[in-house]
Amino acid sequence: TSTGWPSHHLHDHAAQSQIFEDQLLSLVSHGVFNRFPTLKFVLMESGVTWLPSFIWRAIKTWRGVRAEVPWVDRSPAETIRDHIRLTVQPFDADPNADIVKRLIDQIDSDKVLLFASDWPHWQFEGDAILPPGLSDDLIRKIKVDNPLETYPRLRETAP
């Protein structure tokens, strides 16, 4: 974390999103995706609820300091939606289906999320990790279509 190695699991688990935010902004601001335009980067076990507010802050700040990073030639939101994937384990949102739908709408992409079961960790939940209220179409994207797009070599073994 920004304050060093946590002493307790509570601190470690809850503060991890700041590490993911920092690494993600570093990838974007250093132009990694300009240099490697087909690169997909998967953030695992980061939760997902931090992403909408992070995207909004990144856009707002980028608009004001674009001269500092002229190689970042499009909105950080576009870069993130094209190149970044997050696993749905843990899905750290309220279990209310309406709140989950709003969160997915705020991310503004049905390509960003990938299924992850978290096996073999002690908190393994299998399919139960998927939040309520997701459409069958979105569940298929999270479980099948998005992973196949992210990892094209999987298509070679897919039935």
mmCIF file of C-alpha atoms in Angstrom, residues 5 13 24 30 35 50 65 79 82 85-86 106 111 136 140 146 152:
data_model
loop_
_atom_site.group_PDB
_atom_site.id
_atom_site.type_symbol
_atom_site.label_atom_id
_atom_site.label_comp_id
_atom_site.label_asym_id
_atom_site.label_seq_id
_atom_site.Cartn_x
_atom_site.Cartn_y
_atom_site.Cartn_z
ATOM 1 C CA TRP A 5 3.245 -3.574 3.963
ATOM 2 C CA HIS A 13 -7.496 -6.672 1.521
ATOM 3 C CA LEU A 24 -3.158 1.045 -14.004
ATOM 4 C CA HIS A 30 3.664 5.894 -19.601
ATOM 5 C CA ARG A 35 3.693 1.133 -27.767
ATOM 6 C CA TRP A 50 -13.201 1.268 -7.673
ATOM 7 C CA VAL A 65 -2.454 18.017 -17.759
ATOM 8 C CA THR A 79 -7.542 3.056 -23.238
ATOM 9 C CA ASP A 82 -9.787 -1.367 -24.796
ATOM 10 C CA ARG A 85 -9.740 -6.514 -17.902
ATOM 11 C CA LEU A 86 -10.753 -7.177 -14.301
ATOM 12 C CA GLN A 106 -20.811 3.223 -15.106
ATOM 13 C CA LYS A 111 -15.932 -6.381 -22.283
ATOM 14 C CA ASP A 136 -27.781 -14.180 -19.347
ATOM 15 C CA ARG A 140 -22.009 -15.450 -21.143
ATOM 16 C CA ASN A 146 -14.521 -11.905 -22.871
ATOM 17 C CA PRO A 152 -7.171 -15.751 -28.164
#
